[in-house]
CSV table of C-alpha atoms in Angstrom, one decimal:
chain,number,residue,atom,x,y,z
R,1,TYR,CA,25.8,107.6,-180.7
R,2,ALA,CA,23.3,108.9,-183.3
R,3,ALA,CA,26.0,111.1,-184.9
R,4,GLN,CA,28.3,108.0,-185.3
R,5,ILE,CA,25.4,105.9,-186.8
R,6,LYS,CA,24.9,108.7,-189.5
R,7,ARG,CA,28.5,108.5,-190.3
R,8,GLY,CA,28.4,104.7,-190.7
R,9,ASN,CA,30.7,104.2,-187.7
R,10,PHE,CA,28.7,101.3,-186.3
R,11,ARG,CA,31.8,99.7,-184.8
R,12,TRP,CA,32.8,102.9,-183.0
R,13,ALA,CA,29.4,104.1,-181.9
R,14,PRO,CA,29.5,102.5,-178.4
R,15,THR,CA,32.9,103.9,-177.8
R,16,ALA,CA,31.8,107.5,-178.7
R,17,ALA,CA,28.8,107.1,-176.4
R,18,SER,CA,30.9,105.8,-173.4
R,19,GLU,CA,32.2,109.3,-172.6
R,20,ILE,CA,35.8,108.0,-172.4
R,21,ALA,CA,36.8,108.8,-176.0
R,22,VAL,CA,36.1,111.0,-179.1
R,23,VAL,CA,35.6,109.4,-182.4
R,24,ARG,CA,36.5,111.4,-185.6
R,25,GLY,CA,36.2,110.5,-189.3
R,26,SER,CA,33.5,108.5,-191.2
R,27,ALA,CA,33.4,104.9,-192.4
R,28,ARG,CA,30.7,106.0,-194.9
R,29,ASP,CA,33.2,108.0,-196.8
R,30,MET,CA,35.6,105.1,-197.1
R,31,PRO,CA,35.6,102.8,-200.2
R,32,ASP,CA,33.8,99.4,-200.0
R,33,ASN,CA,37.1,97.5,-199.8
R,34,TYR,CA,38.4,99.7,-196.9
R,35,ASP,CA,40.2,97.8,-194.1
R,36,ILE,CA,40.2,99.4,-190.7
R,37,TYR,CA,43.8,98.5,-190.1
R,38,TRP,CA,44.9,100.4,-193.2
R,39,GLY,CA,44.8,103.9,-191.7
R,40,VAL,CA,44.1,106.4,-194.4
R,41,ALA,CA,42.5,104.8,-197.5
R,42,PRO,CA,44.9,104.8,-200.5
R,43,ASP,CA,42.1,105.9,-202.9
R,44,GLU,CA,40.7,108.5,-200.5
R,45,PRO,CA,43.7,110.3,-198.9
R,46,ARG,CA,41.8,113.5,-198.1
R,47,LYS,CA,39.0,111.7,-196.3
R,48,LEU,CA,39.5,110.8,-192.6
R,49,PRO,CA,38.7,107.3,-191.6
R,50,PRO,CA,37.3,106.5,-188.1
R,51,THR,CA,39.9,107.3,-185.4
R,52,VAL,CA,39.6,107.1,-181.6
R,53,SER,CA,41.2,109.5,-179.2
R,54,TYR,CA,40.9,108.3,-175.6
R,55,ASP,CA,40.6,110.5,-172.6
R,56,ALA,CA,43.7,109.6,-170.5
R,57,ARG,CA,42.0,110.8,-167.3
R,58,SER,CA,39.5,108.0,-167.5
R,59,PHE,CA,42.2,105.2,-167.2
R,60,ASP,CA,44.2,104.1,-164.2
R,61,ASP,CA,47.9,103.3,-164.1
R,62,ARG,CA,47.3,99.9,-165.5
R,63,ALA,CA,45.5,101.4,-168.6
R,64,GLN,CA,42.1,100.1,-167.3
R,65,VAL,CA,38.9,101.9,-167.1
R,66,GLU,CA,36.1,101.3,-164.7
R,67,PHE,CA,32.5,101.5,-165.9
R,68,ASN,CA,29.6,102.2,-163.5
R,69,PHE,CA,26.8,99.8,-164.5
R,70,THR,CA,23.5,100.3,-162.8
R,71,LYS,CA,20.2,98.3,-163.0
R,72,ARG,CA,18.2,101.5,-162.3
R,73,VAL,CA,18.8,103.2,-165.7
R,74,PRO,CA,17.7,106.9,-165.9
R,75,THR,CA,14.5,107.5,-167.8
R,76,GLU,CA,16.2,110.0,-170.1
R,77,ARG,CA,18.3,107.1,-171.6
R,78,CYS,CA,15.0,105.3,-172.6
R,79,TYR,CA,13.3,108.5,-173.8
R,80,PHE,CA,16.1,109.2,-176.3
R,81,CYS,CA,14.6,106.5,-178.5
R,82,HIS,CA,11.0,106.1,-177.1
R,83,SER,CA,9.6,109.7,-176.6
R,84,THR,CA,6.8,111.2,-178.6
R,85,LYS,CA,6.2,114.8,-179.4
R,86,ILE,CA,2.6,116.2,-180.2
R,87,GLU,CA,2.7,118.8,-182.9
R,88,THR,CA,-0.7,120.5,-183.1
R,89,ASP,CA,-3.3,122.0,-180.8
R,90,THR,CA,-1.6,121.2,-177.5
R,91,PRO,CA,-0.5,123.4,-174.6
R,92,PRO,CA,3.1,124.6,-174.7
R,93,LEU,CA,5.8,122.3,-173.4
R,94,TRP,CA,6.1,123.9,-170.1
R,95,ALA,CA,2.4,123.5,-169.4
R,96,ARG,CA,2.2,119.8,-170.1
R,97,GLU,CA,2.4,117.0,-167.5
R,98,GLN,CA,4.7,114.0,-167.4
R,99,ASP,CA,3.6,110.4,-167.2
R,100,VAL,CA,2.1,109.9,-163.8
R,101,HIS,CA,4.4,107.0,-163.1
R,102,LEU,CA,7.5,109.1,-163.7
R,103,LYS,CA,6.1,111.9,-161.5
R,104,SER,CA,5.7,109.3,-158.7
R,105,GLY,CA,9.3,108.5,-158.8
R,106,LEU,CA,9.3,105.3,-161.0
R,107,THR,CA,11.6,104.8,-163.9
R,108,CYS,CA,11.0,102.8,-167.1
R,109,VAL,CA,13.0,99.8,-165.9
R,110,ASP,CA,10.8,99.5,-162.9
R,111,CYS,CA,8.2,97.9,-165.2
R,112,HIS,CA,10.3,97.0,-168.2
R,113,ARG,CA,12.7,94.7,-166.6
R,114,ASN,CA,15.2,92.2,-168.0
R,115,GLY,CA,17.5,89.4,-167.1
R,116,LEU,CA,21.0,88.4,-168.1
R,117,ASP,CA,19.5,87.6,-171.6
R,118,HIS,CA,18.9,91.3,-172.1
R,119,LYS,CA,15.3,90.6,-173.2
R,120,ILE,CA,13.2,93.5,-171.9
R,121,ILE,CA,9.6,92.7,-171.1
R,122,ARG,CA,7.1,94.8,-173.0
R,123,GLY,CA,4.2,94.5,-170.6
R,124,TYR,CA,1.7,92.9,-173.0
R,125,GLU,CA,-1.2,91.1,-171.2
R,126,SER,CA,-0.7,88.1,-173.5
R,127,SER,CA,2.9,87.6,-172.4
R,128,PRO,CA,2.9,85.4,-169.2
R,129,PRO,CA,6.3,86.4,-167.9
R,130,ALA,CA,5.3,90.1,-168.0
R,131,ALA,CA,1.8,89.6,-166.8
R,132,GLY,CA,2.7,91.0,-163.3
R,133,PHE,CA,4.0,94.2,-164.9
R,134,THR,CA,0.9,95.2,-166.8
R,135,CYS,CA,-1.6,97.7,-165.6
R,136,GLN,CA,-3.7,94.9,-164.0
R,137,GLY,CA,-0.6,93.3,-162.5
R,138,CYS,CA,0.0,96.3,-160.3
R,139,HIS,CA,-3.4,98.0,-160.0
R,140,SER,CA,-5.8,95.0,-159.7
R,141,ALA,CA,-6.9,93.6,-156.4
R,142,ASP,CA,-7.1,90.1,-158.1
R,143,SER,CA,-3.4,90.1,-159.2
R,144,ASP,CA,-0.6,88.2,-157.5
R,145,TYR,CA,1.1,91.5,-156.4
R,146,PRO,CA,-1.8,94.0,-155.8
R,147,GLY,CA,-0.4,97.5,-155.0
R,148,ARG,CA,3.1,96.8,-156.2
R,149,LEU,CA,5.4,99.7,-155.8
R,150,GLY,CA,2.6,101.6,-154.1
R,151,ALA,CA,0.2,101.4,-157.0
R,152,PRO,CA,-3.4,102.5,-155.9
R,153,ILE,CA,-6.2,100.0,-156.5
R,154,PRO,CA,-8.9,101.7,-158.5
R,155,GLU,CA,-12.5,101.4,-157.4
R,156,HIS,CA,-14.1,102.6,-160.7
R,157,LYS,CA,-17.2,103.8,-158.9
R,158,GLY,CA,-20.3,104.0,-161.1
R,159,LEU,CA,-18.5,102.4,-164.1
R,160,PRO,CA,-20.3,99.5,-165.5
R,161,PRO,CA,-18.1,96.4,-165.4
R,162,VAL,CA,-18.6,95.9,-169.2
R,163,HIS,CA,-16.2,98.7,-169.8
R,164,LEU,CA,-13.3,96.7,-168.1
R,165,LYS,CA,-14.1,93.8,-170.5
R,166,LYS,CA,-14.3,95.9,-173.7
R,167,LEU,CA,-11.6,98.5,-173.0
R,168,THR,CA,-7.9,98.4,-172.2
R,169,CYS,CA,-6.7,100.5,-169.3
R,170,THR,CA,-4.8,102.6,-171.7
R,171,ALA,CA,-7.9,103.5,-173.6
R,172,CYS,CA,-8.9,105.8,-170.8
R,173,HIS,CA,-5.6,106.6,-169.2
R,174,SER,CA,-2.9,106.8,-171.9
R,175,GLY,CA,-1.8,109.3,-174.5
R,176,PRO,CA,-3.2,112.7,-175.2
R,177,LEU,CA,-6.9,113.3,-174.7
R,178,PRO,CA,-8.7,112.9,-178.0
R,179,GLN,CA,-9.8,115.8,-180.0
R,180,LYS,CA,-12.2,116.1,-183.0
R,181,THR,CA,-9.2,115.5,-185.3
R,182,ALA,CA,-6.3,113.3,-184.5
R,183,TYR,CA,-3.1,114.9,-183.5
R,184,LEU,CA,0.0,114.9,-185.8
R,185,VAL,CA,2.8,113.5,-183.7
R,186,LYS,CA,6.6,112.8,-184.0
R,187,THR,CA,8.4,109.9,-182.5
R,188,SER,CA,12.1,109.6,-181.7
R,189,MET,CA,12.7,106.5,-183.9
R,190,ALA,CA,10.7,108.0,-186.9
R,191,HIS,CA,11.9,111.6,-186.7
R,192,ALA,CA,15.2,111.3,-184.9
R,193,LEU,CA,14.1,113.7,-182.1
R,194,GLY,CA,17.0,115.1,-180.2
R,195,THR,CA,19.6,114.6,-182.9
R,196,HIS,CA,21.4,117.0,-185.0
R,197,ASN,CA,19.6,118.4,-188.2
R,198,SER,CA,16.2,116.7,-187.2
R,199,LYS,CA,13.3,118.2,-189.1
R,200,ARG,CA,11.5,120.8,-186.9
R,201,SER,CA,8.5,121.3,-189.2
R,202,PRO,CA,5.2,119.9,-187.8
R,203,GLU,CA,4.6,118.3,-191.3
R,204,ALA,CA,8.0,116.5,-191.3
R,205,LEU,CA,7.7,112.9,-192.7
R,206,PRO,CA,6.6,110.4,-191.8
R,207,HIS,CA,3.1,111.7,-190.8
R,208,ILE,CA,1.9,109.9,-187.7
R,209,PHE,CA,-1.5,110.4,-186.2
R,210,ALA,CA,-2.8,109.8,-182.5
R,211,PRO,CA,-4.7,108.9,-180.7
R,212,VAL,CA,-6.7,106.5,-183.0
R,213,TYR,CA,-9.0,104.2,-181.1
R,214,ALA,CA,-9.2,100.7,-182.7
R,215,ARG,CA,-10.5,97.3,-181.7
R,216,ARG,CA,-7.9,94.7,-181.1
R,217,ASN,CA,-8.1,91.0,-182.1
R,218,ASP,CA,-9.1,90.1,-178.7
R,219,GLY,CA,-12.1,92.5,-179.0
R,220,LYS,CA,-10.8,95.2,-176.6
R,221,ILE,CA,-10.5,98.8,-177.7
R,222,SER,CA,-7.1,100.5,-177.3
R,223,PRO,CA,-5.5,103.8,-178.3
R,224,ASN,CA,-3.0,103.6,-181.3
R,225,LEU,CA,-0.6,105.6,-183.5
R,226,LEU,CA,-1.4,105.5,-187.2
R,227,LEU,CA,0.6,105.8,-190.3
R,228,PHE,CA,-0.8,105.8,-194.0
R,229,PRO,CA,1.3,103.9,-196.5
R,230,ALA,CA,2.9,105.7,-199.5
R,231,TYR,CA,5.3,103.7,-201.7
R,232,TRP,CA,6.1,102.4,-205.2
R,233,GLY,CA,5.5,98.7,-205.5
R,234,THR,CA,4.3,95.8,-207.7
R,235,ILE,CA,1.2,93.7,-207.9
R,236,SER,CA,1.3,90.0,-208.6
R,237,GLY,CA,-2.2,88.5,-208.4
R,238,ASP,CA,-3.6,89.8,-205.1
R,239,SER,CA,-0.2,90.3,-203.6
R,240,LEU,CA,1.1,93.9,-203.2
R,241,LYS,CA,4.8,94.3,-202.4
R,242,PRO,CA,6.9,97.5,-202.1
R,243,LEU,CA,10.0,98.0,-204.3
R,244,PRO,CA,13.3,98.4,-202.5
R,245,PRO,CA,14.3,102.1,-202.3
R,246,SER,CA,17.7,101.4,-203.8
R,247,LYS,CA,16.0,100.4,-207.0
R,248,ILE,CA,13.4,103.3,-207.3
R,249,LEU,CA,15.4,106.2,-205.8
R,250,PRO,CA,17.4,107.0,-208.9
R,251,VAL,CA,14.3,106.9,-211.0
R,252,VAL,CA,12.2,109.0,-208.7
R,253,ARG,CA,14.9,111.6,-208.2
R,254,GLY,CA,15.4,111.9,-211.9
R,255,VAL,CA,11.7,112.7,-212.3
R,256,VAL,CA,10.6,114.4,-209.2
R,257,GLY,CA,13.9,116.2,-208.5
R,258,TYR,CA,15.2,116.8,-205.0
R,259,ILE,CA,12.6,115.2,-202.8
R,260,ASP,CA,12.8,117.7,-199.9
R,261,SER,CA,13.3,120.9,-201.9
R,262,ALA,CA,11.3,123.0,-199.4
R,263,GLY,CA,13.3,121.8,-196.5
R,264,SER,CA,10.1,121.1,-194.5
R,265,GLY,CA,10.3,117.3,-194.7
R,266,SER,CA,6.8,117.1,-196.0
R,267,PHE,CA,5.6,115.1,-199.0
R,268,PRO,CA,6.9,116.0,-202.4
R,269,GLN,CA,4.4,117.3,-204.9
R,270,ILE,CA,3.5,114.4,-207.1
R,271,SER,CA,1.3,115.4,-210.0
R,272,ASP,CA,-0.4,113.0,-212.4
R,273,SER,CA,2.3,113.7,-215.1
R,274,VAL,CA,5.0,112.8,-212.6
R,275,LEU,CA,3.1,109.7,-211.5
R,276,ILE,CA,2.8,108.5,-215.2
R,277,ALA,CA,6.6,109.3,-215.9
R,278,VAL,CA,7.8,107.4,-212.8
R,279,LEU,CA,5.5,104.3,-213.4
R,280,ASP,CA,6.4,104.2,-217.0
R,281,THR,CA,10.1,104.3,-216.2
R,282,LEU,CA,10.0,101.8,-213.3
R,283,LYS,CA,8.4,99.1,-215.5
R,284,THR,CA,11.4,99.1,-217.8
R,285,LEU,CA,13.8,98.2,-215.0
R,286,PRO,CA,15.3,94.8,-214.9
R,287,ASP,CA,14.0,92.2,-212.4
R,288,ILE,CA,10.6,93.9,-212.1
R,289,ARG,CA,8.0,91.2,-211.7
R,290,GLY,CA,4.4,92.1,-211.9
R,291,LYS,CA,2.6,95.4,-212.6
R,292,VAL,CA,4.2,98.5,-211.2
R,293,VAL,CA,1.9,100.6,-209.0
R,294,PHE,CA,2.0,103.5,-206.6
R,295,VAL,CA,0.3,103.3,-203.3
R,296,SER,CA,-1.0,106.7,-202.0
R,297,GLY,CA,-2.9,106.5,-198.8
R,298,GLN,CA,-5.6,103.9,-199.3
R,299,THR,CA,-5.5,103.9,-203.1
R,300,VAL,CA,-3.4,101.9,-205.5
R,301,TYR,CA,-2.6,103.6,-208.9
R,302,SER,CA,-1.3,102.0,-212.1
R,303,LEU,CA,-1.2,102.8,-215.7
R,304,ASN,CA,-3.7,101.4,-218.4
R,305,LYS,CA,-2.8,100.6,-221.9
R,306,ALA,CA,-3.2,104.3,-222.8
R,307,LYS,CA,-0.6,105.2,-220.2
R,308,GLN,CA,-3.2,106.9,-218.0
R,309,PRO,CA,-3.4,106.5,-214.2
R,310,VAL,CA,-6.2,104.2,-213.0
R,311,THR,CA,-7.1,103.0,-209.5
R,312,ASN,CA,-7.4,99.4,-208.4
R,313,ASP,CA,-10.6,98.9,-206.6
R,314,ARG,CA,-9.9,95.3,-205.5
R,315,LEU,CA,-6.8,96.2,-203.3
R,316,LYS,CA,-7.3,98.6,-200.4
R,317,PRO,CA,-4.1,99.2,-198.5
R,318,GLN,CA,-4.8,99.6,-194.8
R,319,PRO,CA,-3.0,102.1,-192.6
R,320,TYR,CA,-0.5,100.7,-190.1
R,321,LEU,CA,-1.5,100.9,-186.4
R,322,TRP,CA,0.6,100.2,-183.3
R,323,GLN,CA,-0.6,100.5,-179.7
R,324,LEU,CA,0.0,103.6,-177.7
R,325,ALA,CA,0.8,103.0,-173.9
R,326,HIS,CA,2.3,106.1,-172.6
R,327,ASP,CA,2.1,108.8,-171.3
R,328,VAL,CA,-0.3,107.7,-168.6
R,329,ARG,CA,-2.7,110.3,-167.1
R,330,PRO,CA,-4.0,110.1,-163.5
R,331,ALA,CA,-7.5,109.1,-162.7
R,332,SER,CA,-8.8,112.6,-162.5
R,333,GLN,CA,-7.7,113.2,-166.1
R,334,ALA,CA,-8.9,109.9,-167.6
R,335,LEU,CA,-11.7,109.5,-170.0
R,336,GLY,CA,-14.9,109.1,-168.1
R,337,ALA,CA,-13.7,111.2,-165.0
R,338,LYS,CA,-16.2,113.9,-166.0
R,339,GLY,CA,-19.0,111.4,-166.6
R,340,CYS,CA,-20.4,109.2,-169.4
R,341,ASN,CA,-20.5,112.1,-171.9
R,342,ASP,CA,-16.7,112.0,-172.2
R,343,CYS,CA,-17.3,109.1,-174.6
R,344,HIS,CA,-21.0,108.8,-174.9
R,345,SER,CA,-22.1,112.0,-176.5
R,346,PRO,CA,-22.9,112.8,-180.1
R,347,SER,CA,-19.9,115.1,-180.2
R,348,SER,CA,-17.4,112.8,-178.4
R,349,PRO,CA,-14.1,112.4,-180.3
R,350,PHE,CA,-13.8,108.9,-178.8
R,351,PHE,CA,-16.4,107.6,-181.1
R,352,PHE,CA,-16.9,110.5,-183.6
R,353,GLY,CA,-13.4,111.8,-184.0
R,354,LYS,CA,-11.7,111.7,-187.4
R,355,ILE,CA,-8.3,111.1,-188.9
R,356,GLN,CA,-7.2,113.1,-191.9
R,357,THR,CA,-6.3,111.0,-194.9
R,358,ASP,CA,-2.6,111.4,-195.8
R,359,ALA,CA,-1.3,111.0,-199.4
R,360,PRO,CA,1.4,112.7,-201.5
R,361,LEU,CA,-0.5,112.5,-204.8
R,362,LEU,CA,-2.0,115.9,-205.7
R,363,SER,CA,-5.0,114.4,-207.4
R,364,SER,CA,-5.9,112.5,-204.2
R,365,LYS,CA,-8.8,114.3,-202.7
R,366,PRO,CA,-8.1,115.1,-199.0
R,367,GLY,CA,-10.7,113.7,-196.6
R,368,PHE,CA,-11.2,112.2,-193.2
R,369,ILE,CA,-11.8,108.7,-191.9
R,370,PRO,CA,-14.3,108.4,-189.0
R,371,MET,CA,-13.0,106.8,-185.8
R,372,THR,CA,-15.9,104.3,-185.9
R,373,ARG,CA,-14.3,102.5,-188.8
R,374,PHE,CA,-11.4,101.3,-186.6
R,375,LEU,CA,-13.7,100.6,-183.7
R,376,ASP,CA,-15.7,98.3,-185.9
R,377,VAL,CA,-19.0,99.8,-185.0
R,378,ASN,CA,-21.9,101.2,-187.0
R,379,ARG,CA,-21.7,105.0,-186.9
R,380,ALA,CA,-25.4,105.6,-187.0
R,381,GLY,CA,-26.0,103.1,-184.3
R,382,ALA,CA,-23.2,104.6,-182.1
R,383,TRP,CA,-24.7,108.0,-182.6
R,384,LEU,CA,-28.2,106.9,-181.7
R,385,PHE,CA,-26.8,105.2,-178.6
R,386,SER,CA,-24.8,108.2,-177.6
R,387,PHE,CA,-27.8,110.5,-178.2
R,388,SER,CA,-29.8,108.4,-175.7
R,389,PHE,CA,-27.4,109.7,-172.9
R,390,PHE,CA,-28.9,113.2,-173.5
R,391,PHE,CA,-32.2,111.9,-172.2
R,392,ARG,CA,-30.9,109.7,-169.5
R,393,PRO,CA,-31.1,112.4,-166.8
R,394,TRP,CA,-34.8,113.0,-167.7
R,395,LEU,CA,-35.3,109.2,-167.8
R,396,LYS,CA,-33.9,108.8,-164.3
R,397,LEU,CA,-36.2,111.5,-163.1
R,398,ILE,CA,-39.2,109.8,-164.8
R,399,ILE,CA,-38.2,106.5,-163.3
R,400,VAL,CA,-37.9,108.0,-159.8
R,401,PHE,CA,-41.2,109.8,-160.3
R,402,PHE,CA,-43.2,106.7,-161.4
R,403,THR,CA,-41.4,104.6,-158.8
R,404,GLY,CA,-42.6,107.0,-156.2
R,405,ILE,CA,-46.1,106.7,-157.6
R,406,LEU,CA,-46.0,102.9,-157.5
R,407,ILE,CA,-44.7,102.9,-154.0
R,408,SER,CA,-47.5,105.3,-152.9
R,409,VAL,CA,-50.1,103.1,-154.5
R,410,PHE,CA,-48.6,100.1,-152.9
R,411,VAL,CA,-48.6,101.8,-149.5
R,412,LEU,CA,-52.1,103.1,-150.0
R,413,TYR,CA,-53.5,99.7,-150.9
R,414,ALA,CA,-51.5,98.1,-148.1
R,415,PHE,CA,-53.1,100.4,-145.6
R,416,LYS,CA,-56.5,99.7,-147.2
R,417,GLY,CA,-55.9,96.0,-146.9
R,418,LEU,CA,-54.8,96.3,-143.4
R,419,ASN,CA,-57.9,98.4,-142.6
R,420,GLN,CA,-60.1,95.7,-144.3
R,421,ILE,CA,-58.4,93.0,-142.2
R,422,LEU,CA,-58.9,95.0,-139.0
R,423,ASN,CA,-62.5,95.7,-139.8
R,424,THR,CA,-63.1,92.0,-140.5
R,425,LEU,CA,-61.5,90.9,-137.2
R,426,TYR,CA,-63.5,93.6,-135.3
R,427,ARG,CA,-66.8,92.3,-136.8
R,428,GLU,CA,-65.9,88.7,-136.0
R,429,SER,CA,-65.1,89.7,-132.5
R,430,ASN,CA,-68.5,91.6,-132.0
R,431,ASP,CA,-70.3,88.6,-133.4
R,432,LYS,CA,-68.7,86.2,-130.9
R,433,THR,CA,-69.4,88.7,-128.0
R,434,GLN,CA,-73.2,88.9,-128.9
R,435,GLU,CA,-73.4,85.1,-129.1
């Protein structure tokens, strides 16, 4: 299917993926006025148009073929478009574990179901039809279907309930365990994993980082994938818009040259002279409205009257984040399984990890963004709060010690009070006897 899409054979791609036929030729090589019923294009006699060769063994004597449709779609079909590959500082592939749900025998469609409308539920908490298929829908004792498909009901012993209000389930259970620096990852949709000629270099574009912990609009913290912007665009007032690739590609290639000259798929080397040349050329193109700029990471560059690159301090492009839900780790490998210090320590990557800034411009100084920026917390305050956990074991001992002293004092004075009462009663009894 992917090979047919690359050839522009959109009409023929399902047939090629059905395993009952072979599709040859390329619609992309045909002229714009090509008609599929022409056969060979008159202007391109040497180029082969899309042709279909059916496998006769797949058809019966009435020239009909039977397809086996199943509701329980194999996970591999979903993973072809929805898998993720971590590139740095991880165990080799054979040493990694699968999603705990897959290892338990579930498939993607057990949770991501659909009706005849083909609308697959995403499992968002805010979506009422899918609420029963979220983490809480299966694993919460308060849900309509607790323990669905054998899901265990977690007890979260020792976990303060405030965590369940401020964190999503995925914050502790999903994705790779955080490290001091966010991982560089590839996704099937962004990097064409599993297809022919996909870039194998860890630095292949686009550069996507994970896990990045960020606070959602509802106040909960969740893990995310992150992508820094890098594009040529225009500014009109406070509005920043990217230019269409079809318009800028001829100009950029003419100045930068072949974009992937190293074959690694990484960023081209854009110097200040190249930046000036491209910006100066783009502003002369027709239908350009506004000031031409280049967005590199979190900085917007434009040319001043002297044709020197300057930065725009008013506009700060933000990196794009989208939530990470899989792969799910079991409870024994979740954040917090080893104690509070998994997150609440001065060296914990949950709060104090960092994300490397990503930009193609050579003059952009490489740096790192602290995780606390996306968590919307004060870094100094978070560090002081985490540092307090270092003394908490001592504090517990001190509390136990002084509680013991208070109990001892209470018991001592209780016995003294009891002794005073008994002595009083004894004297009163003697006085009555003497009378």
